[in-house]
Amino acid sequence: MSLTVEKFHIQEQKDIMARVKSANAAQNRAKYARVLTFGCQQNEADSERIRGMLDEMGYAMTETDDGADVIVINTCAVREHAEAKVFGVIGALTHLKRAKPGLIIAVCGCMAQRPEVSERIRESYKHVDIVFGTHALWRFPELLETAVNGGERVFSVENSDGEIAEGLPALRGRKYTAWLPVMYGCNNFCTYCIVPYVRGRERSRGVATVISDSKELIASGARDITLLGQNVNSYKPAGETDFPQLLRELNDLDGDFLLRFMTSHPKDAGERLFAAMADSPKVARHLHLPFQSGSNRILKLMNRGYTREHYLELIAAARSAMPDLVLTSDVIVGFPGETEADFEETYNLIKEVRFDALFTFIHSARPGAPSAKLDDPVPRETKQVWFDRMIELQNGVSAEKHAEYVGKTLRVLVDTETGDALYPFSGRTNGNRLVRLHGDAALGEFADVKITDCNTWSLIGEMTTPRA
Ligand code: SAM
Ligand code: SF4
Ligand code: F3S
């Protein structure tokens, strides 16, 4: 099976988009669509594609349910809480659908790819018209046209290893920052994680396509581009290159821009990656490298494929190549069978590494993932106590790290007009720290900013370069 969707299949979708657009134009009022996104940056990038397809079918975007002719809910399955939130949103649309039977409601993404979820929607949420999984995203025009014309419910949730669909439009929500998926899927099967079951196997986009997309983004004003993948540093297009080489090639492109990437897996991180980062001035000095647990026993049960010692060696090597590196990570507490002693090892690792920021989770049993079948004797309250201790430690470190910036002048990309009277603009440092800005600034430009104050989550800054 080819990994890339054949061009003529993409052309079929483009023909359908043109047909739907003329049908919409023939009606005597504008049509609107709303896309709601849950989950990670990969889902944000997928939603940009969904909006791009809707735009090409003649739908204008709206931020309200009432005004919408089509509502698409792009879902996340990573934790139980994420799924519960989505079911709440779907349930709340029952009344609107009753009042407006022509409204099309679509549920897509990682949850929709789970057979239990698509069955539950089929049986209990009959007001949902379209359900499509991650592998059917490129066929959205066809599914929408069928639902609009046929009035039948449409389900496209077949399991698959996954393909790559090139050539579909995207409507980006942000001008100065951009997501750029370079690889999809995951082969690692960490025992707690649902992602490999809903996103298929690892597959990488070709270098030439990534380069031409990057050039387009830079030409359209993007100054901060994040390369995306479930394990972005496992990027490996057939016979071509690898992730460090991709970084070097993108660094050579013309223009004033920054490159970021996430999420990296420790198994494919090493000297080659750190050297490529250190040698590339356009690659941000920021590494997001999840460690998940500081206990070797738990890392093994998680099937992470590295030890605590190896992780610490990686951090030492990365910091030695880039002393100014900003380091962030993900961690899970309360994995089934985790003991107080295991947790202490996680706590001590956090204390030792001193991450700039940490994304912290309590283990959530995902039906279908192996950890859901393990004995889990530790009560939720104990896990919460561990979790709170960990957050307190990390908040202290984050605040101390932020305090070190006060008095320094940093280069910041001003990317947001906040609407806040005191801090009308905000931006991001090279290391991806949020800076709230006093005074006037030019959106979409890098500026020298003096850091005057800080808290745990953000820095406060003043422009030192006058606005051009
Ligand atoms: N591929 C990335 C990696 O290996 O680090 C992570 C992708 S996952 C979408 C984002 C984070 O969610 C993970 O790093 C993990 O910390 C967390 N996560 C995944 N499954 C989880 C679960 N069942 N319970 C709690 N947290 C989970
Ligand atoms: Fe999930 Fe592990 Fe794959 Fe990350 S590497 S997406 S945590 S299975
Ligand atoms: Fe969630 Fe799917 Fe991302 S499960 S975290 S939206 S890959």
Short mmCIF file of C-alpha atoms and ligand atoms in Angstrom, two decimals:
data_model
loop_
_atom_site.label_atom_id
_atom_site.label_comp_id
_atom_site.label_asym_id
_atom_site.label_seq_id
_atom_site.Cartn_x
_atom_site.Cartn_y
_atom_site.Cartn_z
CA MET A 1 0.00 0.00 0.00
CA SER A 2 1.26 3.45 -0.90
CA LEU A 3 1.87 5.74 2.04
CA THR A 4 0.72 8.78 0.12
CA VAL A 5 -2.87 9.23 -1.00
CA GLU A 6 -2.93 9.11 -4.83
CA LYS A 7 -3.23 12.50 -6.53
CA PHE A 8 -6.40 11.53 -8.35
CA HIS A 9 -8.12 10.80 -5.02
CA ILE A 10 -7.17 14.28 -3.80
CA GLN A 11 -8.45 15.69 -7.10
CA GLU A 12 -11.79 13.95 -6.49
CA GLN A 13 -12.06 15.76 -3.15
CA LYS A 14 -11.18 19.05 -4.86
CA ASP A 15 -13.93 18.46 -7.44
CA ILE A 16 -16.40 17.82 -4.62
CA MET A 17 -15.31 21.02 -2.88
CA ALA A 18 -16.00 22.97 -6.08
CA ARG A 19 -19.43 21.32 -6.39
CA VAL A 20 -20.41 22.09 -2.79
CA LYS A 21 -19.20 25.67 -3.25
CA SER A 22 -21.48 26.23 -6.27
CA ALA A 23 -24.41 24.61 -4.43
CA ASN A 24 -23.80 26.97 -1.49
CA ALA A 25 -23.45 29.98 -3.81
CA ALA A 26 -26.78 29.12 -5.45
CA GLN A 27 -28.55 29.59 -2.11
CA ASN A 28 -29.65 33.07 -1.17
CA ARG A 29 -27.65 33.39 2.06
CA ALA A 30 -24.09 33.01 3.30
CA LYS A 31 -23.18 29.67 4.92
CA TYR A 32 -21.19 29.41 8.13
CA ALA A 33 -19.07 26.74 9.81
CA ARG A 34 -17.61 26.37 13.27
CA VAL A 35 -14.63 24.11 14.06
CA LEU A 36 -13.94 23.28 17.72
CA THR A 37 -10.58 21.73 18.57
CA PHE A 38 -9.56 19.64 21.58
CA GLY A 39 -6.16 18.06 22.21
CA CYS A 40 -2.65 18.63 20.96
CA GLN A 41 -0.99 20.77 18.30
CA GLN A 42 -1.43 17.94 15.79
CA ASN A 43 -5.17 18.39 16.17
CA GLU A 44 -4.81 22.17 15.82
CA ALA A 45 -2.98 21.55 12.54
CA ASP A 46 -5.70 19.10 11.40
CA SER A 47 -8.36 21.70 12.22
CA GLU A 48 -6.55 24.20 9.99
CA ARG A 49 -7.00 21.66 7.16
CA ILE A 50 -10.68 21.17 8.00
CA ARG A 51 -11.19 24.96 7.97
CA GLY A 52 -9.28 25.16 4.68
CA MET A 53 -11.63 22.60 3.11
CA LEU A 54 -14.72 24.33 4.53
CA ASP A 55 -13.46 27.66 3.23
CA GLU A 56 -13.01 26.16 -0.22
CA MET A 57 -16.56 24.81 -0.06
CA GLY A 58 -17.88 28.36 0.47
CA TYR A 59 -18.35 28.36 4.26
CA ALA A 60 -17.33 31.43 6.26
CA MET A 61 -16.01 30.70 9.77
CA THR A 62 -18.03 31.61 12.85
CA GLU A 63 -17.30 31.37 16.57
CA THR A 64 -20.91 30.72 17.62
CA ASP A 65 -22.99 27.53 17.45
CA ASP A 66 -26.20 29.45 16.73
CA GLY A 67 -24.86 31.01 13.55
CA ALA A 68 -23.38 27.79 12.17
CA ASP A 69 -24.67 25.57 9.35
CA VAL A 70 -21.88 23.06 10.03
CA ILE A 71 -20.23 22.33 13.39
CA VAL A 72 -17.10 20.14 13.41
CA ILE A 73 -15.78 18.87 16.75
CA ASN A 74 -12.18 17.67 16.45
CA THR A 75 -11.54 15.47 19.47
CA CYS A 76 -8.78 14.13 21.73
CA ALA A 77 -8.69 10.69 23.37
CA VAL A 78 -5.50 10.96 25.41
CA ARG A 79 -7.17 11.11 28.83
CA GLU A 80 -10.61 10.19 30.13
CA HIS A 81 -11.25 13.80 31.14
CA ALA A 82 -10.65 14.99 27.56
CA GLU A 83 -13.29 12.52 26.30
CA ALA A 84 -15.81 13.48 28.97
CA LYS A 85 -15.50 17.14 27.97
CA VAL A 86 -16.23 16.29 24.34
CA PHE A 87 -19.31 14.21 25.21
CA GLY A 88 -20.54 17.22 27.21
CA VAL A 89 -20.14 19.47 24.17
CA ILE A 90 -21.86 16.98 21.84
CA GLY A 91 -24.73 16.47 24.29
CA ALA A 92 -25.28 20.22 24.64
CA LEU A 93 -25.94 20.49 20.89
CA THR A 94 -29.09 18.30 21.04
CA HIS A 95 -31.45 21.27 21.45
CA LEU A 96 -29.86 23.30 18.68
CA LYS A 97 -30.18 20.38 16.26
CA ARG A 98 -33.85 19.97 17.19
CA ALA A 99 -34.48 23.69 16.57
CA LYS A 100 -32.43 23.66 13.36
CA PRO A 101 -32.67 20.22 11.67
CA GLY A 102 -30.59 21.37 8.68
CA LEU A 103 -27.55 21.87 10.94
CA ILE A 104 -24.78 19.35 10.21
CA ILE A 105 -22.84 18.14 13.26
CA ALA A 106 -19.58 16.27 12.65
CA VAL A 107 -17.34 14.59 15.24
CA CYS A 108 -13.82 13.70 14.11
CA GLY A 109 -10.28 13.10 15.31
CA CYS A 110 -8.73 10.72 17.82
CA MET A 111 -11.88 9.88 19.81
CA ALA A 112 -13.85 9.18 16.64
CA GLN A 113 -11.15 6.67 15.67
CA ARG A 114 -11.91 4.61 18.80
CA PRO A 115 -14.53 1.94 17.97
CA GLU A 116 -16.18 2.24 21.42
CA VAL A 117 -16.68 5.96 20.90
CA SER A 118 -18.02 5.81 17.34
CA GLU A 119 -20.48 3.08 18.47
CA ARG A 120 -21.59 5.17 21.45
CA ILE A 121 -22.25 8.13 19.15
CA ARG A 122 -24.10 5.90 16.68
CA GLU A 123 -26.37 4.56 19.43
CA SER A 124 -26.80 7.45 21.85
CA TYR A 125 -26.05 10.70 20.05
CA LYS A 126 -28.34 10.44 17.05
CA HIS A 127 -28.15 14.17 16.34
CA VAL A 128 -24.56 13.71 15.15
CA ASP A 129 -24.55 13.47 11.33
CA ILE A 130 -20.93 12.64 10.51
CA VAL A 131 -18.30 10.69 12.45
CA PHE A 132 -14.85 10.39 10.89
CA GLY A 133 -11.55 9.22 12.31
CA THR A 134 -8.06 10.62 11.82
CA HIS A 135 -7.45 8.46 8.74
CA ALA A 136 -10.48 9.83 6.89
CA LEU A 137 -9.71 13.53 7.39
CA TRP A 138 -8.76 14.08 3.75
CA ARG A 139 -12.15 12.71 2.67
CA PHE A 140 -14.10 15.32 4.67
CA PRO A 141 -15.55 17.06 1.53
CA GLU A 142 -17.04 13.75 0.33
CA LEU A 143 -18.47 12.94 3.76
CA LEU A 144 -19.98 16.42 4.16
CA GLU A 145 -21.53 16.36 0.68
CA THR A 146 -23.08 12.94 1.38
CA ALA A 147 -24.57 14.14 4.68
CA VAL A 148 -25.89 17.40 3.19
CA ASN A 149 -27.43 15.76 0.12
CA GLY A 150 -28.45 12.38 1.43
CA GLY A 151 -29.72 13.30 4.86
CA GLU A 152 -28.17 9.99 6.02
CA ARG A 153 -25.74 9.67 8.91
CA VAL A 154 -22.19 9.07 7.66
CA PHE A 155 -19.56 7.01 9.55
CA SER A 156 -15.98 6.71 8.27
CA VAL A 157 -13.93 5.23 11.08
CA GLU A 158 -12.05 2.32 9.48
CA ASN A 159 -8.80 1.46 11.23
CA SER A 160 -5.63 1.91 9.19
CA ASP A 161 -1.87 2.27 9.50
CA GLY A 162 -2.41 5.73 8.03
CA GLU A 163 -1.42 7.56 4.88
CA ILE A 164 -0.16 11.03 4.03
CA ALA A 165 -2.52 13.31 2.12
CA GLU A 166 -0.77 16.21 0.36
CA GLY A 167 -2.28 19.10 -1.56
CA LEU A 168 -5.30 19.90 0.61
CA PRO A 169 -5.91 23.54 1.57
CA ALA A 170 -5.36 24.92 5.09
CA LEU A 171 -6.83 28.02 6.70
CA ARG A 172 -4.41 29.16 9.35
CA GLY A 173 -5.72 30.93 12.42
CA ARG A 174 -2.52 32.78 13.20
CA LYS A 175 -0.37 34.88 10.91
CA TYR A 176 2.97 35.05 12.70
CA THR A 177 3.20 31.60 14.24
CA ALA A 178 2.52 28.37 12.37
CA TRP A 179 2.21 24.62 12.83
CA LEU A 180 3.96 22.47 10.24
CA PRO A 181 3.36 18.70 10.56
CA VAL A 182 6.40 16.78 9.28
CA MET A 183 5.53 13.29 10.47
CA TYR A 184 2.42 11.49 11.67
CA GLY A 185 1.68 8.50 13.87
CA CYS A 186 3.63 6.58 16.48
CA ASN A 187 5.34 3.18 16.65
CA ASN A 188 6.30 3.25 20.31
CA PHE A 189 3.25 1.84 22.07
CA CYS A 190 3.96 3.25 25.51
CA THR A 191 1.69 1.10 27.64
CA TYR A 192 -0.46 3.99 28.95
CA CYS A 193 -1.02 5.71 25.61
CA ILE A 194 -3.88 5.58 23.12
CA VAL A 195 -2.15 7.60 20.40
CA PRO A 196 -0.64 4.69 18.38
CA TYR A 197 -4.10 3.10 18.15
CA VAL A 198 -5.80 6.24 16.84
CA ARG A 199 -3.06 7.86 14.76
CA GLY A 200 -1.54 4.85 12.98
CA ARG A 201 2.11 4.07 12.26
CA GLU A 202 4.94 6.56 11.84
CA ARG A 203 5.14 8.14 8.40
CA SER A 204 7.18 11.15 7.31
CA ARG A 205 6.51 13.80 4.71
CA GLY A 206 9.15 14.27 2.02
CA VAL A 207 11.91 16.85 2.60
CA ALA A 208 11.03 18.78 -0.57
CA THR A 209 7.41 19.17 0.56
CA VAL A 210 8.43 20.32 4.04
CA ILE A 211 10.85 22.83 2.53
CA SER A 212 8.31 24.23 0.08
CA ASP A 213 5.65 24.49 2.82
CA SER A 214 8.17 26.31 5.03
CA LYS A 215 9.01 28.78 2.26
CA GLU A 216 5.30 29.47 1.76
CA LEU A 217 4.77 30.03 5.48
CA ILE A 218 7.74 32.41 5.70
CA ALA A 219 6.55 34.31 2.61
CA SER A 220 3.09 34.67 4.17
CA GLY A 221 4.50 36.30 7.32
CA ALA A 222 5.12 33.34 9.67
CA ARG A 223 8.08 34.12 11.93
CA ASP A 224 7.83 31.22 14.38
CA ILE A 225 7.27 27.80 12.83
CA THR A 226 6.77 24.67 14.93
CA LEU A 227 7.57 21.38 13.20
CA LEU A 228 5.09 18.82 14.48
CA GLY A 229 5.03 15.07 15.00
CA GLN A 230 4.08 12.66 17.76
CA ASN A 231 7.80 11.85 17.81
CA VAL A 232 9.06 14.60 15.57
CA ASN A 233 12.72 13.64 15.92
CA SER A 234 11.95 10.15 14.58
CA TYR A 235 11.34 11.89 11.20
CA LYS A 236 12.69 9.53 8.53
CA PRO A 237 11.39 9.80 4.99
CA ALA A 238 12.26 6.78 2.83
CA GLY A 239 15.96 6.71 1.98
CA GLU A 240 16.37 10.44 2.30
CA THR A 241 17.48 12.06 5.48
CA ASP A 242 16.80 12.37 9.19
CA PHE A 243 15.55 15.02 11.58
CA PRO A 244 18.88 16.73 12.41
CA GLN A 245 19.58 17.05 8.68
CA LEU A 246 16.08 18.47 8.10
CA LEU A 247 16.76 21.13 10.76
CA ARG A 248 20.01 22.09 9.04
CA GLU A 249 18.30 22.39 5.65
CA LEU A 250 15.46 24.51 7.02
CA ASN A 251 17.95 26.71 8.88
CA ASP A 252 19.49 27.56 5.50
CA LEU A 253 16.25 29.05 4.14
CA ASP A 254 16.16 32.82 3.60
CA GLY A 255 14.25 35.04 6.01
CA ASP A 256 14.11 36.13 9.64
CA PHE A 257 12.28 33.28 11.37
CA LEU A 258 12.56 30.76 14.21
CA LEU A 259 12.03 27.02 14.05
CA ARG A 260 10.72 24.94 16.92
CA PHE A 261 9.75 21.28 17.06
CA MET A 262 7.72 18.98 19.24
CA THR A 263 7.41 16.40 20.62
CA SER A 264 10.82 14.74 20.76
CA HIS A 265 11.28 11.19 22.05
CA PRO A 266 14.42 10.47 24.08
CA LYS A 267 15.14 7.31 22.06
CA ASP A 268 15.91 9.37 18.93
CA ALA A 269 17.54 12.31 20.69
CA GLY A 270 21.33 12.54 20.93
CA GLU A 271 24.52 14.33 19.93
CA ARG A 272 23.49 14.62 16.24
CA LEU A 273 20.28 16.43 17.15
CA PHE A 274 21.95 18.71 19.71
CA ALA A 275 24.79 19.57 17.29
CA ALA A 276 22.28 20.44 14.55
CA MET A 277 20.41 22.70 16.98
CA ALA A 278 23.60 24.34 18.26
CA ASP A 279 24.86 24.96 14.69
CA SER A 280 21.56 26.45 13.48
CA PRO A 281 20.88 30.02 14.63
CA LYS A 282 17.29 29.85 13.33
CA VAL A 283 16.47 26.82 15.48
CA ALA A 284 15.11 27.90 18.86
CA ARG A 285 17.13 26.96 21.95
CA HIS A 286 14.18 25.03 23.26
CA LEU A 287 13.84 21.29 23.72
CA HIS A 288 10.66 19.58 24.84
CA LEU A 289 11.83 16.12 25.89
CA PRO A 290 9.24 14.13 27.90
CA PHE A 291 10.70 11.84 30.56
CA GLN A 292 7.35 10.53 31.98
CA SER A 293 8.91 8.95 35.09
CA GLY A 294 12.14 9.08 37.07
CA SER A 295 11.87 5.43 38.14
CA ASN A 296 13.52 2.78 35.96
CA ARG A 297 10.97 0.21 37.14
CA ILE A 298 8.08 2.41 35.97
CA LEU A 299 9.85 3.43 32.74
CA LYS A 300 10.11 -0.26 31.93
CA LEU A 301 6.44 -0.88 32.70
CA MET A 302 5.64 2.14 30.52
CA ASN A 303 7.71 0.64 27.66
CA ARG A 304 9.56 3.92 27.21
CA GLY A 305 12.78 2.31 25.96
CA TYR A 306 15.29 4.31 28.07
CA THR A 307 16.46 4.56 31.65
CA ARG A 308 16.60 7.46 34.07
CA GLU A 309 20.41 7.47 33.69
CA HIS A 310 20.19 7.68 29.89
CA TYR A 311 17.69 10.53 30.11
CA LEU A 312 20.00 12.45 32.46
CA GLU A 313 22.93 11.85 30.09
CA LEU A 314 20.88 13.30 27.25
CA ILE A 315 20.07 16.41 29.27
CA ALA A 316 23.75 16.87 30.17
CA ALA A 317 24.75 16.52 26.50
CA ALA A 318 22.06 18.94 25.33
CA ARG A 319 23.06 21.54 27.93
CA SER A 320 26.71 21.14 27.13
CA ALA A 321 25.98 21.79 23.41
CA MET A 322 23.63 24.70 24.25
CA PRO A 323 24.21 26.26 27.69
CA ASP A 324 21.25 28.65 27.19
CA LEU A 325 18.83 25.80 26.35
CA VAL A 326 15.26 26.07 27.67
CA LEU A 327 14.11 22.62 28.68
CA THR A 328 10.52 21.44 29.12
CA SER A 329 9.04 17.99 29.64
CA ASP A 330 5.98 15.80 30.27
CA VAL A 331 5.54 13.59 33.33
CA ILE A 332 2.89 11.14 34.51
CA VAL A 333 2.34 10.30 38.19
CA GLY A 334 0.24 7.46 39.52
CA PHE A 335 1.03 4.88 36.83
CA PRO A 336 -0.55 1.56 37.99
CA GLY A 337 1.66 0.00 40.66
CA GLU A 338 3.77 3.13 41.18
CA THR A 339 5.01 3.28 44.77
CA GLU A 340 5.98 6.18 46.98
CA ALA A 341 9.64 5.25 46.30
CA ASP A 342 9.04 5.39 42.52
CA PHE A 343 7.39 8.77 42.90
CA GLU A 344 10.37 10.03 44.95
CA GLU A 345 12.61 9.15 42.01
CA THR A 346 10.43 11.26 39.72
CA TYR A 347 10.45 14.08 42.26
CA ASN A 348 14.23 13.93 42.56
CA LEU A 349 14.72 13.91 38.82
CA ILE A 350 12.66 17.11 38.54
CA LYS A 351 14.72 18.65 41.35
CA GLU A 352 17.97 17.62 39.69
CA VAL A 353 17.17 18.68 36.11
CA ARG A 354 15.38 21.94 36.97
CA PHE A 355 13.10 22.11 33.92
CA ASP A 356 11.92 25.54 32.81
CA ALA A 357 8.35 24.20 32.67
CA LEU A 358 6.63 20.87 33.02
CA PHE A 359 3.39 19.39 31.66
CA THR A 360 2.11 17.22 34.48
CA PHE A 361 -0.51 14.47 34.32
CA ILE A 362 -2.09 11.89 36.60
CA HIS A 363 -2.29 8.50 34.86
CA SER A 364 -5.63 8.04 33.13
CA ALA A 365 -6.61 4.47 32.25
CA ARG A 366 -7.40 4.29 28.53
CA PRO A 367 -9.45 1.26 27.51
CA GLY A 368 -7.41 -0.38 24.77
CA ALA A 369 -4.03 0.66 26.19
CA PRO A 370 -2.26 -2.09 28.20
CA SER A 371 -1.85 -0.07 31.42
CA ALA A 372 -5.64 -0.04 31.84
CA LYS A 373 -5.45 -3.77 32.67
CA LEU A 374 -2.76 -3.44 35.37
CA ASP A 375 -3.52 -3.53 39.09
CA ASP A 376 -3.79 -0.01 40.39
CA PRO A 377 -3.84 -0.23 44.20
CA VAL A 378 -2.85 3.37 45.02
CA PRO A 379 -5.94 5.51 45.76
CA ARG A 380 -6.60 8.62 43.73
CA GLU A 381 -6.17 10.83 46.83
CA THR A 382 -2.58 9.60 47.28
CA LYS A 383 -1.83 10.26 43.62
CA GLN A 384 -3.22 13.76 44.07
CA VAL A 385 -0.91 14.36 47.04
CA TRP A 386 2.10 13.30 44.92
CA PHE A 387 0.87 15.42 42.05
CA ASP A 388 0.46 18.52 44.24
CA ARG A 389 3.94 18.07 45.72
CA MET A 390 5.40 17.82 42.24
CA ILE A 391 3.57 20.95 41.04
CA GLU A 392 4.75 22.90 44.07
CA LEU A 393 8.35 21.90 43.38
CA GLN A 394 8.10 22.76 39.68
CA ASN A 395 6.34 26.09 40.27
CA GLY A 396 9.18 27.12 42.56
CA VAL A 397 11.78 26.19 39.94
CA SER A 398 9.85 27.91 37.12
CA ALA A 399 9.56 31.10 39.17
CA GLU A 400 13.30 31.02 40.00
CA LYS A 401 14.19 30.48 36.35
CA HIS A 402 11.96 33.35 35.31
CA ALA A 403 13.50 35.62 37.96
CA GLU A 404 16.91 35.06 36.33
CA TYR A 405 15.62 36.88 33.23
CA VAL A 406 14.73 40.09 35.09
CA GLY A 407 17.03 42.93 34.04
CA LYS A 408 18.07 41.15 30.83
CA THR A 409 17.15 42.23 27.29
CA LEU A 410 15.71 39.41 25.15
CA ARG A 411 14.67 39.10 21.53
CA VAL A 412 10.93 38.52 21.47
CA LEU A 413 8.53 37.83 18.62
CA VAL A 414 5.50 40.07 19.22
CA ASP A 415 2.70 37.77 18.07
CA THR A 416 -0.52 38.74 19.89
CA GLU A 417 -2.64 41.84 20.51
CA THR A 418 -4.16 40.97 23.88
CA GLY A 419 -6.92 43.55 24.39
CA ASP A 420 -5.48 44.07 27.90
CA ALA A 421 -5.02 47.78 28.74
CA LEU A 422 -1.92 47.25 30.89
CA TYR A 423 -0.19 44.71 28.62
CA PRO A 424 -1.61 45.34 25.13
CA PHE A 425 0.80 42.92 23.39
CA SER A 426 2.42 39.62 24.17
CA GLY A 427 5.15 37.60 22.57
CA ARG A 428 7.49 34.64 22.95
CA THR A 429 11.19 34.50 23.66
CA ASN A 430 13.52 32.24 21.71
CA GLY A 431 13.04 29.68 24.49
CA ASN A 432 9.23 29.98 24.15
CA ARG A 433 8.65 31.89 27.41
CA LEU A 434 5.54 34.07 27.32
CA VAL A 435 6.27 37.81 27.65
CA ARG A 436 3.48 40.29 28.42
CA LEU A 437 4.45 43.66 27.01
CA HIS A 438 3.94 47.22 28.22
CA GLY A 439 3.62 49.93 25.58
CA ASP A 440 3.44 50.03 21.83
CA ALA A 441 4.79 47.22 19.66
CA ALA A 442 4.76 46.10 16.04
CA LEU A 443 2.87 42.83 15.58
CA GLY A 444 4.72 40.10 13.73
CA GLU A 445 8.19 41.52 14.35
CA PHE A 446 11.09 40.56 16.54
CA ALA A 447 11.82 43.23 19.13
CA ASP A 448 14.39 43.75 21.86
CA VAL A 449 12.55 43.64 25.14
CA LYS A 450 13.84 44.48 28.62
CA ILE A 451 12.44 42.07 31.19
CA THR A 452 11.24 44.09 34.17
CA ASP A 453 9.28 41.56 36.23
CA CYS A 454 8.00 37.98 36.19
CA ASN A 455 5.82 35.35 37.83
CA THR A 456 5.70 31.54 37.58
CA TRP A 457 4.05 31.49 34.16
CA SER A 458 5.16 34.62 32.35
CA LEU A 459 7.66 37.44 32.05
CA ILE A 460 6.81 41.15 31.95
CA GLY A 461 8.71 43.26 29.46
CA GLU A 462 9.20 46.71 28.00
CA MET A 463 10.15 47.44 24.42
CA THR A 464 13.67 48.85 24.14
CA THR A 465 13.58 49.23 20.33
CA PRO A 466 11.21 52.05 19.34
CA ARG A 467 8.44 51.01 16.98
CA ALA A 468 9.49 51.58 13.33
N1 SAM B 1 4.75 11.44 21.83
C1 SAM B 1 4.95 12.23 22.96
C2 SAM B 1 5.96 11.53 23.87
O1 SAM B 1 6.28 10.40 23.71
O2 SAM B 1 6.37 12.15 24.82
C3 SAM B 1 3.71 12.49 23.76
C4 SAM B 1 2.41 12.64 23.13
S1 SAM B 1 1.04 12.55 24.25
C5 SAM B 1 -0.13 13.10 23.17
C6 SAM B 1 1.28 13.91 25.35
C7 SAM B 1 1.46 13.54 26.78
O3 SAM B 1 0.27 13.06 27.33
C8 SAM B 1 2.44 12.43 27.04
O4 SAM B 1 3.77 12.88 27.01
C9 SAM B 1 2.04 11.93 28.40
O5 SAM B 1 2.74 12.61 29.41
C10 SAM B 1 0.57 12.28 28.45
N2 SAM B 1 -0.26 11.07 28.42
C11 SAM B 1 -0.42 10.20 27.39
N3 SAM B 1 -1.25 9.20 27.75
C12 SAM B 1 -1.63 9.44 29.03
C13 SAM B 1 -2.46 8.75 29.96
N4 SAM B 1 -3.06 7.62 29.64
N5 SAM B 1 -2.62 9.31 31.19
C14 SAM B 1 -2.02 10.46 31.52
N6 SAM B 1 -1.21 11.14 30.70
C15 SAM B 1 -1.01 10.64 29.46
FE1 SF4 B 2 2.13 7.99 23.15
FE2 SF4 B 2 4.50 6.98 23.71
FE3 SF4 B 2 3.78 7.38 21.17
FE4 SF4 B 2 4.30 9.46 22.75
S1 SF4 B 2 5.75 7.88 22.12
S2 SF4 B 2 2.56 9.23 21.36
S3 SF4 B 2 3.54 8.78 24.71
S4 SF4 B 2 2.88 5.93 22.58
FE1 F3S B 3 -5.14 13.90 21.86
FE2 F3S B 3 -4.94 12.76 19.53
FE3 F3S B 3 -3.28 14.67 20.18
S1 F3S B 3 -5.34 11.72 21.42
S2 F3S B 3 -3.15 14.53 22.38
S3 F3S B 3 -5.44 14.91 19.92
S4 F3S B 3 -2.84 12.88 18.94
#
